[in-house]
Amino acid sequence: MKHQDGSFDSALSERAGIVQPGNVNPYYISKRETGGLQTKEYYMDGILKGNRSVLGRAITLIESQHPDHQTLAQEIIECCLPHTGKSVRLGITGVPGAGKSTVIETLGVQLVKKGSKLAVLAVDPSSERSKGSILGDKTRMEELSGMENAFIRPSPSAGSLGGVTRKTSETIVLCEAAGFDTIFVETVGVGQSETAVYNMVDFFLLVQIANAGDELQGIKRGIMEMADMIVINKADGDNIQQSKLAKSQFANALHLFPPTESGWIPPVETCSAYTGDNIDKLWQTVQEYVQYTKNNGYFEHNRRMQKQRTLKQSVEEMLLYNFYNDPVRAKQLEIALNDVVTEKISPYIAAQKLIHP
Ligand SMILES: Nc1nc2c(ncn2[C@@H]2O[C@H](COP(=O)(O)OP(=O)(O)O)[C@@H](O)[C@H]2O)c(=O)[nH]1
Ligand SMILES: [Mg+2]
């Protein structure tokens, strides 16, 4: 059952809780940035040296609404572009509470200890309303956030899904230029954010848990079709048998899907972010995938397609934005909306007249 606040009756739903105040004073950022806006060279120098604090400030520019910040941010991104593309980008999705952040913490600590430079980003278009969950994530990534070669950035909280995903793709560019060789993008397993993240990563991991109900976990929402691997997390303690059962159920369900474009057969595994069980296997699978798709050419092909798709989507977004924000068109639209209801004009002809007056 759906409640008024949008939550559902289920073992998985999280209570909305109390709205938390922001952990950063937004006025402080804008004052600091406008007061001490540095040159492009300053940011580039810092980023290319892998300076995390300069990187963080450049990302703040990307997230800022201020036109001067946006202009500078775009210049920085352009300078960073030649230094990007060398990382492995991993998307992580799954219902809230499946353990995505905890998996990232366990896997991330292992990778950084082995010498990786890891950036963890998040796409959560709802994060304006639920700042509390960001704080929760930071505490869940406690060891990782203290590590020299890890960089954790919560989701930009301002704007639409389109805005949030654009900022996240641009942040990836900056992180890669700063020398991060592994990028994780965590996304909440609700709404359309998965598709957006899917379009910016090389490997898409779906984190599931046993006994959560198939319909909740994306079998019917097309998410399984995007997954390059499914892990059943929390396979520890009393949960091990159930997780093994879930593993075979998901493996069976996967057989019903058409083969993936890359030719890769997505495996299903159990793991535990608590005990660390099978977390190394998870990473081994990612590496096998990268090797496999680099060998058959899909890796580069996919990245080219992603860029082209992003360009097309941006064109569409801009056209729509320009249309709906033109005051003359807004008036015409209002009249047309009335006219279609009173059968004065058909919706199709009204649309034609709006587009080609
Ligand atoms: N038993 C068990 N609990 C886990 C495991 N991984 C995460 N959790 C717990 O599940 C809850 C949600 O984890 P979190 O990482 O925040 O999930 P997310 O919303 O998917 O990012 C937290 O209370 C975690 O401590 C695991 O491997 N085993
Ligand atoms: Mg999380």
CSV table of C-alpha atoms and ligand atoms in Angstrom, one decimal:
chain,number,residue,atom,x,y,z
A,1,MET,CA,0.0,0.0,0.0
A,2,LYS,CA,1.2,3.5,-0.8
A,3,HIS,CA,1.1,6.1,1.9
A,4,GLN,CA,0.6,9.8,1.5
A,5,ASP,CA,4.3,10.6,2.0
A,6,GLY,CA,5.1,8.2,-0.9
A,7,SER,CA,6.4,5.3,1.2
A,8,PHE,CA,5.2,1.8,0.8
A,9,ASP,CA,4.3,-0.9,3.2
A,10,SER,CA,7.2,-3.3,3.0
A,11,ALA,CA,10.0,-4.8,5.0
A,12,LEU,CA,12.4,-2.7,2.9
A,13,SER,CA,10.9,0.8,3.0
A,14,GLU,CA,12.9,3.2,5.1
A,15,ARG,CA,11.1,5.7,7.3
A,16,ALA,CA,11.4,9.3,6.0
A,17,GLY,CA,12.6,10.4,9.4
A,18,ILE,CA,13.3,14.0,10.4
A,19,VAL,CA,14.5,16.4,7.7
A,20,GLN,CA,18.1,17.2,8.5
A,21,PRO,CA,19.6,20.6,8.0
A,22,GLY,CA,22.4,20.8,5.5
A,23,ASN,CA,25.8,19.9,6.8
A,24,VAL,CA,27.3,22.8,4.8
A,25,ASN,CA,26.1,26.3,4.9
A,26,PRO,CA,25.3,27.1,1.2
A,27,TYR,CA,25.9,30.8,1.8
A,28,TYR,CA,29.3,30.1,3.1
A,29,ILE,CA,30.3,28.3,-0.1
A,30,SER,CA,29.0,31.0,-2.4
A,31,LYS,CA,30.7,33.7,-0.4
A,32,ARG,CA,34.0,31.9,-0.3
A,33,GLU,CA,33.8,31.0,-4.0
A,34,THR,CA,32.8,34.4,-5.3
A,35,GLY,CA,35.3,36.1,-2.9
A,36,GLY,CA,38.2,33.9,-3.8
A,37,LEU,CA,37.4,32.6,-7.2
A,38,GLN,CA,40.7,31.2,-8.5
A,39,THR,CA,42.0,31.1,-12.1
A,40,LYS,CA,41.4,28.1,-14.3
A,41,GLU,CA,45.2,27.4,-14.2
A,42,TYR,CA,45.0,27.2,-10.4
A,43,TYR,CA,42.2,24.6,-10.5
A,44,MET,CA,43.9,22.6,-13.4
A,45,ASP,CA,47.2,22.6,-11.6
A,46,GLY,CA,45.6,21.3,-8.4
A,47,ILE,CA,43.5,18.7,-10.2
A,48,LEU,CA,46.3,17.3,-12.3
A,49,LYS,CA,48.4,17.0,-9.2
A,50,GLY,CA,45.6,15.0,-7.6
A,51,ASN,CA,45.0,17.6,-4.9
A,52,ARG,CA,41.7,16.5,-3.3
A,53,SER,CA,40.8,19.8,-1.8
A,54,VAL,CA,41.2,21.6,-5.1
A,55,LEU,CA,39.2,18.8,-6.8
A,56,GLY,CA,36.5,19.3,-4.2
A,57,ARG,CA,36.3,23.0,-4.9
A,58,ALA,CA,36.2,22.5,-8.6
A,59,ILE,CA,33.2,20.1,-8.1
A,60,THR,CA,31.5,22.8,-6.0
A,61,LEU,CA,31.8,25.1,-9.1
A,62,ILE,CA,30.1,22.4,-11.2
A,63,GLU,CA,27.3,22.2,-8.7
A,64,SER,CA,26.9,26.0,-8.3
A,65,GLN,CA,24.0,27.8,-10.0
A,66,HIS,CA,26.1,31.0,-10.2
A,67,PRO,CA,26.8,31.9,-13.9
A,68,ASP,CA,30.4,32.9,-13.3
A,69,HIS,CA,31.0,29.5,-11.6
A,70,GLN,CA,29.3,27.7,-14.4
A,71,THR,CA,31.5,29.4,-17.0
A,72,LEU,CA,34.7,28.6,-15.1
A,73,ALA,CA,33.5,25.0,-14.4
A,74,GLN,CA,33.0,24.4,-18.1
A,75,GLU,CA,36.5,25.7,-18.9
A,76,ILE,CA,37.9,23.4,-16.3
A,77,ILE,CA,36.0,20.4,-17.7
A,78,GLU,CA,37.3,21.2,-21.2
A,79,CYS,CA,40.9,21.2,-20.0
A,80,CYS,CA,40.3,18.0,-18.1
A,81,LEU,CA,38.8,16.1,-21.0
A,82,PRO,CA,42.2,15.1,-22.6
A,83,HIS,CA,43.2,13.5,-19.3
A,84,THR,CA,40.1,11.3,-18.9
A,85,GLY,CA,38.9,7.9,-20.0
A,86,LYS,CA,41.5,5.8,-18.3
A,87,SER,CA,39.5,4.7,-15.3
A,88,VAL,CA,37.1,1.8,-14.7
A,89,ARG,CA,33.6,3.1,-13.9
A,90,LEU,CA,31.3,1.0,-11.8
A,91,GLY,CA,27.6,1.8,-11.2
A,92,ILE,CA,25.9,0.3,-8.2
A,93,THR,CA,22.2,0.1,-7.8
A,94,GLY,CA,19.7,-1.7,-5.6
A,95,VAL,CA,16.8,-0.9,-3.3
A,96,PRO,CA,17.5,1.3,-0.3
A,97,GLY,CA,18.9,-0.8,2.5
A,98,ALA,CA,20.3,-3.5,0.2
A,99,GLY,CA,23.8,-2.6,1.4
A,100,LYS,CA,25.2,-0.6,-1.5
A,101,SER,CA,27.2,1.8,0.6
A,102,THR,CA,28.5,-1.0,2.9
A,103,VAL,CA,29.6,-3.0,-0.1
A,104,ILE,CA,31.4,0.1,-1.4
A,105,GLU,CA,33.1,0.6,1.9
A,106,THR,CA,34.3,-3.1,2.2
A,107,LEU,CA,35.3,-3.3,-1.5
A,108,GLY,CA,36.7,0.2,-1.6
A,109,VAL,CA,39.0,-0.3,1.4
A,110,GLN,CA,40.4,-3.5,-0.2
A,111,LEU,CA,41.0,-1.7,-3.5
A,112,VAL,CA,42.7,1.3,-1.9
A,113,LYS,CA,44.9,-0.9,0.2
A,114,LYS,CA,46.0,-2.6,-3.0
A,115,GLY,CA,47.0,0.7,-4.5
A,116,SER,CA,43.9,2.0,-6.3
A,117,LYS,CA,42.8,5.6,-6.3
A,118,LEU,CA,39.0,5.4,-5.7
A,119,ALA,CA,36.4,8.1,-6.2
A,120,VAL,CA,32.8,7.4,-4.9
A,121,LEU,CA,30.0,9.5,-6.2
A,122,ALA,CA,26.3,9.3,-5.7
A,123,VAL,CA,23.3,10.0,-7.8
A,124,ASP,CA,20.2,10.6,-5.7
A,125,PRO,CA,17.8,13.2,-7.1
A,126,SER,CA,15.8,13.0,-3.9
A,127,SER,CA,18.7,13.9,-1.7
A,128,GLU,CA,17.5,17.5,-1.2
A,129,ARG,CA,14.7,16.0,0.9
A,130,SER,CA,16.8,13.3,2.7
A,131,LYS,CA,20.1,14.9,3.7
A,132,GLY,CA,20.0,12.4,6.6
A,133,SER,CA,20.8,9.5,4.3
A,134,ILE,CA,24.0,11.2,3.1
A,135,LEU,CA,25.2,11.6,6.6
A,136,GLY,CA,24.3,7.9,7.0
A,137,ASP,CA,26.3,7.0,4.0
A,138,LYS,CA,29.3,8.9,5.3
A,139,THR,CA,29.3,7.0,8.5
A,140,ARG,CA,28.8,3.7,6.6
A,141,MET,CA,32.0,4.6,4.6
A,142,GLU,CA,33.9,5.5,7.7
A,143,GLU,CA,37.2,3.8,7.1
A,144,LEU,CA,37.2,4.6,3.3
A,145,SER,CA,36.5,8.3,3.9
A,146,GLY,CA,39.6,8.5,6.1
A,147,MET,CA,41.9,7.0,3.4
A,148,GLU,CA,44.3,9.2,1.5
A,149,ASN,CA,43.5,7.7,-1.9
A,150,ALA,CA,39.8,7.7,-1.6
A,151,PHE,CA,37.5,10.6,-2.5
A,152,ILE,CA,33.8,10.5,-1.5
A,153,ARG,CA,31.3,13.0,-2.8
A,154,PRO,CA,27.6,12.9,-2.0
A,155,SER,CA,25.0,13.5,-4.7
A,156,PRO,CA,24.6,17.1,-5.8
A,157,SER,CA,21.4,18.1,-4.0
A,158,ALA,CA,20.1,20.8,-6.3
A,159,GLY,CA,18.0,20.2,-9.4
A,160,SER,CA,16.2,17.7,-11.5
A,161,LEU,CA,17.4,14.2,-12.3
A,162,GLY,CA,18.8,15.6,-15.6
A,163,GLY,CA,20.7,18.3,-13.6
A,164,VAL,CA,22.0,15.8,-11.1
A,165,THR,CA,23.2,13.3,-13.7
A,166,ARG,CA,24.9,16.0,-15.8
A,167,LYS,CA,26.8,17.2,-12.7
A,168,THR,CA,27.8,13.6,-11.9
A,169,SER,CA,29.1,12.9,-15.4
A,170,GLU,CA,31.1,16.1,-15.2
A,171,THR,CA,32.4,15.2,-11.8
A,172,ILE,CA,33.6,11.9,-13.2
A,173,VAL,CA,35.7,13.8,-15.8
A,174,LEU,CA,37.4,15.9,-13.1
A,175,CYS,CA,38.0,12.8,-10.9
A,176,GLU,CA,39.7,11.0,-13.7
A,177,ALA,CA,41.9,14.0,-14.5
A,178,ALA,CA,42.9,14.0,-10.9
A,179,GLY,CA,44.2,10.4,-11.3
A,180,PHE,CA,41.4,8.4,-9.8
A,181,ASP,CA,41.6,5.0,-11.6
A,182,THR,CA,38.4,3.6,-10.2
A,183,ILE,CA,35.1,5.4,-10.0
A,184,PHE,CA,32.0,4.1,-8.2
A,185,VAL,CA,28.6,5.7,-8.7
A,186,GLU,CA,26.0,4.7,-6.2
A,187,THR,CA,22.4,5.3,-7.1
A,188,VAL,CA,19.2,4.8,-5.2
A,189,GLY,CA,17.2,1.9,-6.7
A,190,VAL,CA,14.1,3.9,-7.4
A,191,GLY,CA,12.9,6.0,-10.3
A,192,GLN,CA,14.9,6.7,-13.4
A,193,SER,CA,18.3,7.3,-11.8
A,194,GLU,CA,19.4,3.8,-12.7
A,195,THR,CA,19.1,4.4,-16.4
A,196,ALA,CA,21.0,7.7,-16.0
A,197,VAL,CA,23.8,6.0,-14.1
A,198,TYR,CA,23.8,3.0,-16.5
A,199,ASN,CA,24.7,5.5,-19.3
A,200,MET,CA,27.8,6.8,-17.5
A,201,VAL,CA,29.5,3.6,-16.3
A,202,ASP,CA,31.3,0.6,-17.8
A,203,PHE,CA,29.9,-2.0,-15.4
A,204,PHE,CA,26.5,-2.0,-13.7
A,205,LEU,CA,26.2,-3.9,-10.5
A,206,LEU,CA,22.8,-4.8,-9.0
A,207,VAL,CA,22.8,-5.4,-5.3
A,208,GLN,CA,20.0,-7.6,-4.1
A,209,ILE,CA,19.0,-9.2,-0.8
A,210,ALA,CA,17.1,-12.4,-0.1
A,211,ASN,CA,13.4,-12.4,0.7
A,212,ALA,CA,12.8,-8.9,-0.5
A,213,GLY,CA,10.2,-9.7,-3.1
A,214,ASP,CA,11.0,-9.9,-6.8
A,215,GLU,CA,8.8,-7.0,-7.9
A,216,LEU,CA,10.5,-4.7,-5.4
A,217,GLN,CA,13.9,-5.5,-6.7
A,218,GLY,CA,13.5,-4.7,-10.3
A,219,ILE,CA,12.6,-7.9,-12.0
A,220,LYS,CA,9.6,-6.2,-13.5
A,221,ARG,CA,11.2,-2.8,-13.9
A,222,GLY,CA,13.8,-3.7,-16.4
A,223,ILE,CA,16.8,-3.2,-14.1
A,224,MET,CA,17.9,-6.8,-14.3
A,225,GLU,CA,18.4,-6.4,-18.0
A,226,MET,CA,20.9,-3.7,-17.4
A,227,ALA,CA,22.9,-5.6,-14.8
A,228,ASP,CA,26.4,-7.0,-15.6
A,229,MET,CA,26.3,-8.8,-12.3
A,230,ILE,CA,23.9,-9.4,-9.5
A,231,VAL,CA,25.1,-9.9,-6.0
A,232,ILE,CA,22.8,-11.1,-3.2
A,233,ASN,CA,24.3,-9.2,-0.2
A,234,LYS,CA,23.9,-9.9,3.5
A,235,ALA,CA,24.7,-13.6,2.9
A,236,ASP,CA,25.9,-14.0,6.5
A,237,GLY,CA,24.6,-15.5,9.7
A,238,ASP,CA,21.2,-17.0,9.4
A,239,ASN,CA,20.8,-15.5,6.0
A,240,ILE,CA,23.2,-17.8,4.1
A,241,GLN,CA,20.7,-20.5,3.1
A,242,GLN,CA,18.1,-17.9,2.0
A,243,SER,CA,20.7,-16.0,0.0
A,244,LYS,CA,21.8,-19.2,-1.8
A,245,LEU,CA,18.2,-19.8,-2.7
A,246,ALA,CA,17.8,-16.3,-3.9
A,247,LYS,CA,20.9,-16.7,-6.0
A,248,SER,CA,19.5,-19.6,-7.9
A,249,GLN,CA,16.2,-17.9,-8.4
A,250,PHE,CA,17.8,-14.8,-9.8
A,251,ALA,CA,20.1,-17.0,-12.0
A,252,ASN,CA,16.9,-18.7,-13.4
A,253,ALA,CA,15.2,-15.4,-13.9
A,254,LEU,CA,18.2,-14.1,-15.8
A,255,HIS,CA,18.0,-16.9,-18.3
A,256,LEU,CA,14.7,-15.5,-19.5
A,257,PHE,CA,16.4,-12.3,-20.7
A,258,PRO,CA,17.8,-11.9,-24.2
A,259,PRO,CA,21.6,-12.0,-24.5
A,260,THR,CA,23.4,-8.7,-23.6
A,261,GLU,CA,24.8,-6.5,-26.4
A,262,SER,CA,28.3,-7.1,-25.1
A,263,GLY,CA,28.0,-10.9,-25.3
A,264,TRP,CA,28.8,-11.0,-21.5
A,265,ILE,CA,26.8,-13.4,-19.4
A,266,PRO,CA,25.9,-11.7,-16.2
A,267,PRO,CA,26.8,-13.9,-13.2
A,268,VAL,CA,24.9,-14.1,-9.9
A,269,GLU,CA,26.8,-14.4,-6.7
A,270,THR,CA,26.2,-14.1,-3.0
A,271,CYS,CA,28.3,-11.8,-0.8
A,272,SER,CA,28.5,-10.2,2.6
A,273,ALA,CA,29.7,-6.7,3.1
A,274,TYR,CA,30.0,-7.5,6.8
A,275,THR,CA,32.2,-10.5,6.7
A,276,GLY,CA,33.8,-9.6,3.4
A,277,ASP,CA,32.8,-12.9,2.0
A,278,ASN,CA,33.1,-13.1,-1.8
A,279,ILE,CA,33.8,-9.3,-2.1
A,280,ASP,CA,37.1,-10.2,-3.8
A,281,LYS,CA,35.2,-12.4,-6.2
A,282,LEU,CA,33.0,-9.5,-7.0
A,283,TRP,CA,36.0,-7.4,-8.1
A,284,GLN,CA,37.5,-10.3,-10.0
A,285,THR,CA,34.3,-10.4,-12.0
A,286,VAL,CA,34.5,-6.7,-12.8
A,287,GLN,CA,38.1,-7.2,-14.0
A,288,GLU,CA,37.1,-10.2,-16.1
A,289,TYR,CA,34.3,-8.1,-17.7
A,290,VAL,CA,36.7,-5.3,-18.5
A,291,GLN,CA,39.1,-7.7,-20.1
A,292,TYR,CA,36.4,-9.5,-22.0
A,293,THR,CA,34.8,-6.3,-23.4
A,294,LYS,CA,38.1,-4.7,-24.2
A,295,ASN,CA,39.0,-7.7,-26.2
A,296,ASN,CA,35.8,-7.8,-28.2
A,297,GLY,CA,35.7,-4.0,-28.6
A,298,TYR,CA,32.5,-3.4,-26.7
A,299,PHE,CA,34.2,-1.4,-23.9
A,300,GLU,CA,35.2,1.5,-26.3
A,301,HIS,CA,32.1,1.1,-28.4
A,302,ASN,CA,29.9,1.5,-25.3
A,303,ARG,CA,31.7,4.6,-24.2
A,304,ARG,CA,31.3,6.1,-27.7
A,305,MET,CA,27.6,5.3,-27.6
A,306,GLN,CA,27.2,6.8,-24.1
A,307,LYS,CA,28.7,10.1,-25.3
A,308,GLN,CA,26.5,10.3,-28.3
A,309,ARG,CA,23.4,9.4,-26.2
A,310,THR,CA,24.3,12.1,-23.7
A,311,LEU,CA,24.6,14.7,-26.5
A,312,LYS,CA,21.2,13.7,-27.9
A,313,GLN,CA,19.6,13.8,-24.5
A,314,SER,CA,21.1,17.2,-23.8
A,315,VAL,CA,19.7,18.5,-27.1
A,316,GLU,CA,16.3,17.2,-26.2
A,317,GLU,CA,16.5,18.7,-22.7
A,318,MET,CA,17.6,22.1,-24.0
A,319,LEU,CA,14.8,22.2,-26.6
A,320,LEU,CA,12.2,21.4,-24.0
A,321,TYR,CA,13.7,23.9,-21.6
A,322,ASN,CA,13.7,26.7,-24.3
A,323,PHE,CA,10.1,25.8,-25.3
A,324,TYR,CA,8.6,25.9,-21.8
A,325,ASN,CA,10.6,28.9,-20.7
A,326,ASP,CA,9.6,31.1,-23.6
A,327,PRO,CA,6.9,33.6,-22.2
A,328,VAL,CA,5.2,34.0,-25.6
A,329,ARG,CA,5.0,30.2,-26.1
A,330,ALA,CA,3.7,29.8,-22.5
A,331,LYS,CA,0.7,32.1,-23.3
A,332,GLN,CA,0.0,30.2,-26.6
A,333,LEU,CA,0.3,26.9,-24.8
A,334,GLU,CA,-2.2,28.0,-22.2
A,335,ILE,CA,-4.7,29.0,-24.8
A,336,ALA,CA,-4.1,25.7,-26.7
A,337,LEU,CA,-4.6,23.7,-23.5
A,338,ASN,CA,-8.0,25.2,-23.2
A,339,ASP,CA,-8.8,24.8,-26.9
A,340,VAL,CA,-8.1,21.1,-26.9
A,341,VAL,CA,-10.4,20.5,-24.0
A,342,THR,CA,-13.3,22.3,-25.7
A,343,GLU,CA,-12.6,20.5,-28.9
A,344,LYS,CA,-11.7,23.7,-30.8
A,345,ILE,CA,-8.6,22.0,-32.1
A,346,SER,CA,-7.1,18.6,-32.1
A,347,PRO,CA,-4.0,18.1,-29.8
A,348,TYR,CA,-1.9,17.2,-32.8
A,349,ILE,CA,-2.7,20.3,-34.8
A,350,ALA,CA,-2.4,22.5,-31.7
A,351,ALA,CA,1.1,21.1,-31.2
A,352,GLN,CA,2.1,21.7,-34.8
A,353,LYS,CA,0.9,25.4,-34.5
A,354,LEU,CA,2.9,25.8,-31.3
A,355,ILE,CA,6.1,24.5,-32.8
A,356,HIS,CA,5.7,26.2,-36.2
A,357,PRO,CA,3.5,29.3,-35.5
B,1,LIG,N1,23.9,-8.5,7.9
B,1,LIG,C1,24.3,-7.7,7.0
B,1,LIG,N2,23.9,-6.4,7.0
B,1,LIG,C2,24.4,-5.5,6.1
B,1,LIG,C3,25.3,-5.9,5.1
B,1,LIG,N3,25.6,-4.8,4.3
B,1,LIG,C4,24.9,-3.8,4.8
B,1,LIG,N4,24.2,-4.2,5.9
B,1,LIG,C5,23.3,-3.3,6.7
B,1,LIG,O1,22.2,-2.9,5.9
B,1,LIG,C6,21.8,-1.6,6.2
B,1,LIG,C7,21.8,-0.8,4.9
B,1,LIG,O2,23.1,-0.7,4.4
B,1,LIG,P1,23.5,0.5,3.4
B,1,LIG,O3,24.9,0.2,3.0
B,1,LIG,O4,23.3,1.8,3.9
B,1,LIG,O5,22.5,0.2,2.2
B,1,LIG,P2,22.2,1.1,0.9
B,1,LIG,O6,20.9,1.9,1.2
B,1,LIG,O7,21.9,0.1,-0.2
B,1,LIG,O8,23.4,2.0,0.6
B,1,LIG,C8,22.8,-1.1,7.2
B,1,LIG,O9,22.2,-1.2,8.5
B,1,LIG,C9,23.9,-2.0,7.1
B,1,LIG,O10,24.7,-2.1,8.3
B,1,LIG,C10,25.8,-7.3,5.1
B,1,LIG,O11,26.6,-7.7,4.3
B,1,LIG,N5,25.3,-8.1,6.1
B,2,MG,MG,23.6,4.0,0.4
